[in-house]
Tab-separated table of C-alpha atoms in Angstrom:
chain	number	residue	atom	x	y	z
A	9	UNK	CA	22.806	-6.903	-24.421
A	10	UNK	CA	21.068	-4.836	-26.458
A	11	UNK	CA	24.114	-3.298	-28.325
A	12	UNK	CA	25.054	-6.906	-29.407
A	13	UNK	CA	21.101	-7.366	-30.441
A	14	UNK	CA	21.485	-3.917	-32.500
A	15	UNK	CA	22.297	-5.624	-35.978
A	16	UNK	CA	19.183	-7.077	-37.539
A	17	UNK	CA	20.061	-10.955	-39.395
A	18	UNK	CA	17.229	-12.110	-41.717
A	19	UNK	CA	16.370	-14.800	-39.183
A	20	UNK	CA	15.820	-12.009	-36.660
A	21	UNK	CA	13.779	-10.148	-39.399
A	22	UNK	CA	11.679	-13.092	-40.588
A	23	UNK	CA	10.889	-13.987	-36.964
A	24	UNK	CA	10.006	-10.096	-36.439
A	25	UNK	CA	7.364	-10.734	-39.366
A	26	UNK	CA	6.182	-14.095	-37.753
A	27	UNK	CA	5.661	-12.404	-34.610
A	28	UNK	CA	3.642	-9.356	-36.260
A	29	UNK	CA	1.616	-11.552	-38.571
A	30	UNK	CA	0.534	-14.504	-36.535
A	31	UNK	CA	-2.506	-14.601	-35.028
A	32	UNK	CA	-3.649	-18.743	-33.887
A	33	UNK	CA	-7.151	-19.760	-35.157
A	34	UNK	CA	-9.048	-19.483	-32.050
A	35	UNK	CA	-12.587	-20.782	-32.027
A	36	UNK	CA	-15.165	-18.814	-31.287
A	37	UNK	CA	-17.875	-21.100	-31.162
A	38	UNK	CA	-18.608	-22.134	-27.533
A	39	UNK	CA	-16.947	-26.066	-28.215
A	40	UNK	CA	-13.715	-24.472	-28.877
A	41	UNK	CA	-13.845	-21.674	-26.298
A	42	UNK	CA	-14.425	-24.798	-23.829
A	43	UNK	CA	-11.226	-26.781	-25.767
A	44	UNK	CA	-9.057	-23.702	-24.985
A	45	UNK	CA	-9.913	-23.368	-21.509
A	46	UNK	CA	-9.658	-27.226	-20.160
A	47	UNK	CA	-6.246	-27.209	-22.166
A	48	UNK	CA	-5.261	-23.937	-19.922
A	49	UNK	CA	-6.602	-26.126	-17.313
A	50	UNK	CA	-4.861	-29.422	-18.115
A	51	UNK	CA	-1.463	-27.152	-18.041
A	52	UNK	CA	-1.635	-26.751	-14.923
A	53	UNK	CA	-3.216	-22.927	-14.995
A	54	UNK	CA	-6.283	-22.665	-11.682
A	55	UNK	CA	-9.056	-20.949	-13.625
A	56	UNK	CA	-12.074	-19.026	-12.045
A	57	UNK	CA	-15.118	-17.174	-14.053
A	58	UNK	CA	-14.761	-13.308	-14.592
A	59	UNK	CA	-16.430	-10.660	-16.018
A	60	UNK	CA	-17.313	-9.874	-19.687
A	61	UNK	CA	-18.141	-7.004	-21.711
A	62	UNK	CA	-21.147	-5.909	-21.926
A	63	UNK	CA	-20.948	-3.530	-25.013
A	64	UNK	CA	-18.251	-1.357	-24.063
A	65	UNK	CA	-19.222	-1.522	-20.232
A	66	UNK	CA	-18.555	-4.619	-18.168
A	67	UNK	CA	-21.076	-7.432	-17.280
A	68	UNK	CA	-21.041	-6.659	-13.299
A	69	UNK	CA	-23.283	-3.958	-11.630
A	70	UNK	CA	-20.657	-2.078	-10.749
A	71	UNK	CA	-21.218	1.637	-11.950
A	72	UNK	CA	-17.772	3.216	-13.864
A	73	UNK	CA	-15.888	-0.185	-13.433
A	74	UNK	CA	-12.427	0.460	-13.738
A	75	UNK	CA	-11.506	-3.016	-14.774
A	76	UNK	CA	-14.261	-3.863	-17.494
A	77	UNK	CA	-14.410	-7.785	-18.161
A	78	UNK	CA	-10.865	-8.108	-16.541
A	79	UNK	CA	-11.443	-8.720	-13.170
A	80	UNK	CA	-13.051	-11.912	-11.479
A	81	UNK	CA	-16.724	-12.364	-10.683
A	82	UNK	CA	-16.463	-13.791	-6.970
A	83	UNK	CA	-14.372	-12.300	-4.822
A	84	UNK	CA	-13.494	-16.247	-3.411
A	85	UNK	CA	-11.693	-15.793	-6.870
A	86	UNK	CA	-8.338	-16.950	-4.714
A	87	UNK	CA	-9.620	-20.187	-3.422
A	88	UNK	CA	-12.563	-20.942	-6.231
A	89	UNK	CA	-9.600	-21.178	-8.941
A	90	UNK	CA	-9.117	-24.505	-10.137
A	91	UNK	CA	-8.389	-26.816	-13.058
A	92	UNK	CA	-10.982	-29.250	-12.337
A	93	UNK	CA	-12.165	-30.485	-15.881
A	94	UNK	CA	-15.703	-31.102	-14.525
A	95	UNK	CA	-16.036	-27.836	-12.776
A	96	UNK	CA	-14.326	-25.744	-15.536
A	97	UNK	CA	-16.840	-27.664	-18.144
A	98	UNK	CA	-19.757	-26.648	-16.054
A	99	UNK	CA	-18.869	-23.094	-15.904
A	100	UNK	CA	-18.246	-22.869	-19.804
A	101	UNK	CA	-21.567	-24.045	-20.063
A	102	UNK	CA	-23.282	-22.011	-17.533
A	103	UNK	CA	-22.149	-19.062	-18.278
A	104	UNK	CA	-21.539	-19.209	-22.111
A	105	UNK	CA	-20.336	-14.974	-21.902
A	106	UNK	CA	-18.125	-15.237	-19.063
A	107	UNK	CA	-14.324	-14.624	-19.530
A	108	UNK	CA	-12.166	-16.734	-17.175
A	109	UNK	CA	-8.477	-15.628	-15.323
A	110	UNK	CA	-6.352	-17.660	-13.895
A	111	UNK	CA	-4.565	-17.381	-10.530
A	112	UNK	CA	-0.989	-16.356	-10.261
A	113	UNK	CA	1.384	-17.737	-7.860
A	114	UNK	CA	0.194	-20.849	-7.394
A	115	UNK	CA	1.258	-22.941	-9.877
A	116	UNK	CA	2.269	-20.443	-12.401
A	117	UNK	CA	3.413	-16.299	-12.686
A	118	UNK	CA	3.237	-13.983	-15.559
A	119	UNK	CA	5.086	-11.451	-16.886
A	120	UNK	CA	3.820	-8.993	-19.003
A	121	UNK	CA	5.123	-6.325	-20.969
A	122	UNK	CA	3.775	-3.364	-23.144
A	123	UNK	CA	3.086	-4.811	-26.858
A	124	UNK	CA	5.949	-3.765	-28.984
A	125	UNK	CA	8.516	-4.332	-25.843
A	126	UNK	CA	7.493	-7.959	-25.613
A	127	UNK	CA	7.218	-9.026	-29.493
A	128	UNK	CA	10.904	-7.006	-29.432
A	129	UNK	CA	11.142	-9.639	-26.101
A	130	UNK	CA	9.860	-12.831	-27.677
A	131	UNK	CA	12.065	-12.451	-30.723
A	132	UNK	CA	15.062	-12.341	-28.503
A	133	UNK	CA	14.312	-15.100	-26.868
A	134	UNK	CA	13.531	-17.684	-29.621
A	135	UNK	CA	16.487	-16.291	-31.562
A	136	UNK	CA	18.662	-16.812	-28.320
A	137	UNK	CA	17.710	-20.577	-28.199
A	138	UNK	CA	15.789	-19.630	-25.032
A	139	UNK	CA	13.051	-21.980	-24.168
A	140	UNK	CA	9.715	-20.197	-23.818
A	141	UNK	CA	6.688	-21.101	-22.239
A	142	UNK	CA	2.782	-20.498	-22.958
A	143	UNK	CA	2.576	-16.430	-24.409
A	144	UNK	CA	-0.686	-14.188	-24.724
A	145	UNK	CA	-0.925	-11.011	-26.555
A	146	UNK	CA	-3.956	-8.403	-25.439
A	147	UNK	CA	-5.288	-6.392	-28.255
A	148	UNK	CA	-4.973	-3.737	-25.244
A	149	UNK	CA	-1.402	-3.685	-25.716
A	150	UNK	CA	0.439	-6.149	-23.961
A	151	UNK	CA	2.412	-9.602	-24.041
A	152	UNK	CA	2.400	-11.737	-21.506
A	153	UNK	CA	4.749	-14.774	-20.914
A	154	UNK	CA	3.436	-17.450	-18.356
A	155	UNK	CA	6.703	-19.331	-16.225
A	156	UNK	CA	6.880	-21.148	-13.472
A	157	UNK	CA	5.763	-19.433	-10.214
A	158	UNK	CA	8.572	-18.506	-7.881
A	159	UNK	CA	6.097	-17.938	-5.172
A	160	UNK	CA	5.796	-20.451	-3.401
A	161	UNK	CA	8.454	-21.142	-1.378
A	162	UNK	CA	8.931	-23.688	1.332
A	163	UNK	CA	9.437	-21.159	4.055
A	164	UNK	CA	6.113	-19.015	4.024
A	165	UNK	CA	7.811	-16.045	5.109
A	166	UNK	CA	8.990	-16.079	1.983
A	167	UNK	CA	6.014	-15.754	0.039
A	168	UNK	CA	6.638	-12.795	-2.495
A	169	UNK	CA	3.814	-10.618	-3.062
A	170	UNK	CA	2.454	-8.694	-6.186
A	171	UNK	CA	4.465	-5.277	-5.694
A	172	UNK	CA	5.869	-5.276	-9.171
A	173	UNK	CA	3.482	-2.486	-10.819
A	174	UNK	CA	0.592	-4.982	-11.552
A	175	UNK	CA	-2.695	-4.790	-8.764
A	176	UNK	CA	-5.126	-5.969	-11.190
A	177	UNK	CA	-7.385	-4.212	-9.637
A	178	UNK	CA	-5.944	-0.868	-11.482
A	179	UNK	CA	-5.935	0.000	-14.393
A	180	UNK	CA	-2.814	2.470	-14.532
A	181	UNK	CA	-0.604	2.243	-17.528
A	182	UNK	CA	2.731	1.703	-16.230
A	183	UNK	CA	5.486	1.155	-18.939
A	184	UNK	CA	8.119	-1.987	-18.459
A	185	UNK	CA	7.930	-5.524	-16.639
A	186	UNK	CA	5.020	-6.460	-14.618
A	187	UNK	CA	5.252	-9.346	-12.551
A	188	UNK	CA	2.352	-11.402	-11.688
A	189	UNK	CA	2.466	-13.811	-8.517
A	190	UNK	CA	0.875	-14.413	-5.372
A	191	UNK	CA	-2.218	-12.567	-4.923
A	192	UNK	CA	-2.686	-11.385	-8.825
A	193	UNK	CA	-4.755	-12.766	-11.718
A	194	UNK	CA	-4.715	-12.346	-15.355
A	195	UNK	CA	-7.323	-13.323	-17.874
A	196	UNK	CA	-6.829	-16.536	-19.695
A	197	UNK	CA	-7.176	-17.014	-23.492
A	198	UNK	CA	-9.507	-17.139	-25.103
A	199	UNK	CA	-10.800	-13.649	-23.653
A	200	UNK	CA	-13.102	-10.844	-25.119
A	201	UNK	CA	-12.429	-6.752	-24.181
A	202	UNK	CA	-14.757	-4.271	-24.379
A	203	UNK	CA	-14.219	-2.888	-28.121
A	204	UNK	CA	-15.157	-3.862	-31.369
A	205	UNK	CA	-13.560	-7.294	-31.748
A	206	UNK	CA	-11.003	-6.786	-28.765
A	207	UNK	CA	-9.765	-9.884	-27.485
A	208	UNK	CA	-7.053	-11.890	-25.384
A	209	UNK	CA	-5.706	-14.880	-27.502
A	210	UNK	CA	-2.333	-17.334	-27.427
A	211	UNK	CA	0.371	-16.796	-29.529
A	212	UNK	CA	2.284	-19.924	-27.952
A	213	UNK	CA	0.095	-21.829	-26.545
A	214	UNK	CA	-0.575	-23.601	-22.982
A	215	UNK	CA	1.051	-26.726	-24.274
A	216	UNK	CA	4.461	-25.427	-24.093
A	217	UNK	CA	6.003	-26.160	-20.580
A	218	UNK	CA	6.492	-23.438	-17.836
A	219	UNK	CA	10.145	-22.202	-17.983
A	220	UNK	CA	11.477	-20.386	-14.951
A	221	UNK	CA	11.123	-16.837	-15.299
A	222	UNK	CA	14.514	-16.026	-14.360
A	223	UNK	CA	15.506	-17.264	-17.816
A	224	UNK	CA	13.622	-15.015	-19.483
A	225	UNK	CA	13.897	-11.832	-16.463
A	226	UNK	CA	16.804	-10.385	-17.944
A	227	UNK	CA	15.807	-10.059	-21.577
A	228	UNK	CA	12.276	-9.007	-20.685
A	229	UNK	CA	13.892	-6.510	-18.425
A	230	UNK	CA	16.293	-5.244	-20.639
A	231	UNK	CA	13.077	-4.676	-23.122
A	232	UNK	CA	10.711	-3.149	-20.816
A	233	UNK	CA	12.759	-0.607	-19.679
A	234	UNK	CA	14.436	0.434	-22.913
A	235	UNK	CA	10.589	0.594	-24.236
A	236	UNK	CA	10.686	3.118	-21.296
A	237	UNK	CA	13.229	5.626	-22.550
A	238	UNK	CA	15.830	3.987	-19.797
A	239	UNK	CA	18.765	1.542	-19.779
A	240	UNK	CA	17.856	-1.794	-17.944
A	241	UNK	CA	19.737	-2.336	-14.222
A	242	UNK	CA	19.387	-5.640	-13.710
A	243	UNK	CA	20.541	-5.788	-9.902
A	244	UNK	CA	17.533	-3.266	-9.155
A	245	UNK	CA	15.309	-4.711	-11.456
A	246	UNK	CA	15.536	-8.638	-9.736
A	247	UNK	CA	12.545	-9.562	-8.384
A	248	UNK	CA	11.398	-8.801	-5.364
A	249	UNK	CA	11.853	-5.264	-5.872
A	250	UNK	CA	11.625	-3.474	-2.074
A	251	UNK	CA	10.117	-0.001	-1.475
């Protein structure tokens, strides 16, 4: 796939620039942070309050956090997620600072991918006709594409757990996919890092529909692990992966 992806077309380039360039308008004022976070809501993404930074040290009392104003601020984080407008409204306005994750595997997973992997990702996709759901970009360094949750099956036996290189509760840099489900969070636009002006913000936003993530597995595959210096197998690399 990526040999017949080698030769660059101007669509390919212009979307390359797109992808580079745009940046949506995200309000900062406390209105718009609010607007952002009931539309996450009314998409169907279960949001809880998390940390924020605190200079370049996170809000909670926890000394040498290793997950600074990424990680939630009850540890009910599982069942507190919701996207009750009332209850997400109060908790804007309660706690003006607070970023906000939302719970995978419930509704929703995410895949995420370093920065440069997923833009070269993204591109693919909307070149290939691909629909594409919701898509953040961390000014941390990664993309991440928000699907459908395939985690929660009928059978719960068959409830797939987050193995795939993401515990949010690390912070190890880990190049290629990771895969979000049960058991895993990620913070929700709009989102502030510690760092001068660091942030977490769409670049499609929640009103696109979930797709399934095994439409997009094998390109975002292919792109994580060429990002990694090795050639994509896509029989070891379906999800779950077993130790």
């Amino acid at each position: 796939m990526s040999q017949e992806f080698g030769g660059r077309t101007g669509l390919q380039g212009r979307l390359t620039q797109w992808l580079r360039g745009r940046r949506p308008k995200e309000a900062a004022d406390d209105g718009g942070r609010e607007a952002l976070l009931l539309a996450a809501a009314g998409a169907g993404l279960p949001l809880a309050p998390a940390a924020h930074p605190a200079g370049y040290r996170c809000s909670c009392d926890r000394i040498g956090c290793p997950t600074p104003a990424r990680h939630p601020v009850s540890f009910a984080w599982q069942t507190q997620s919701t996207t009750d407008r009332a209850q997400i409204e109060r908790w804007a306005r309660h706690q003006p600072q607070a970023n906000f994750i939302t719970a995978t595997g419930m509704v929703h997973d995410v895949l995420d991918l370093p920065l440069e992997a997923g833009r070269e990702a993204l591109e693919r996709l909307l070149a290939s006709g691909i629909e594409v759901g919701p898509v953040a970009e961390t000014d941390d360094g990664r993309l991440m594409f928000f699907t459908l949750t395939r985690g929660t099956p009928e059978d719960e036996d068959e409830w797939w757990p987050c193995e795939l290189d993401c515990h949010p509760e690390t912070m190890d840099e880990h190049p290629g996919l990771r895969w979000h489900c049960r058991g895993s969070y990620v913070l929700v636009p709009p989102a502030r890092l510690p760092g001068d002006g660091q942030s977490v913000h769409w670049v499609r936003g929640p009103e696109h529909p979930l797709p399934d993530p095994l439409s997009l597995l094998e390109i975002l595959t292919d792109a994580g692990a060429r990002w990694a210096g090795e050639e994509p197998d896509h029989l070891s690399a379906a999800w779950p992966l077993r130790g």
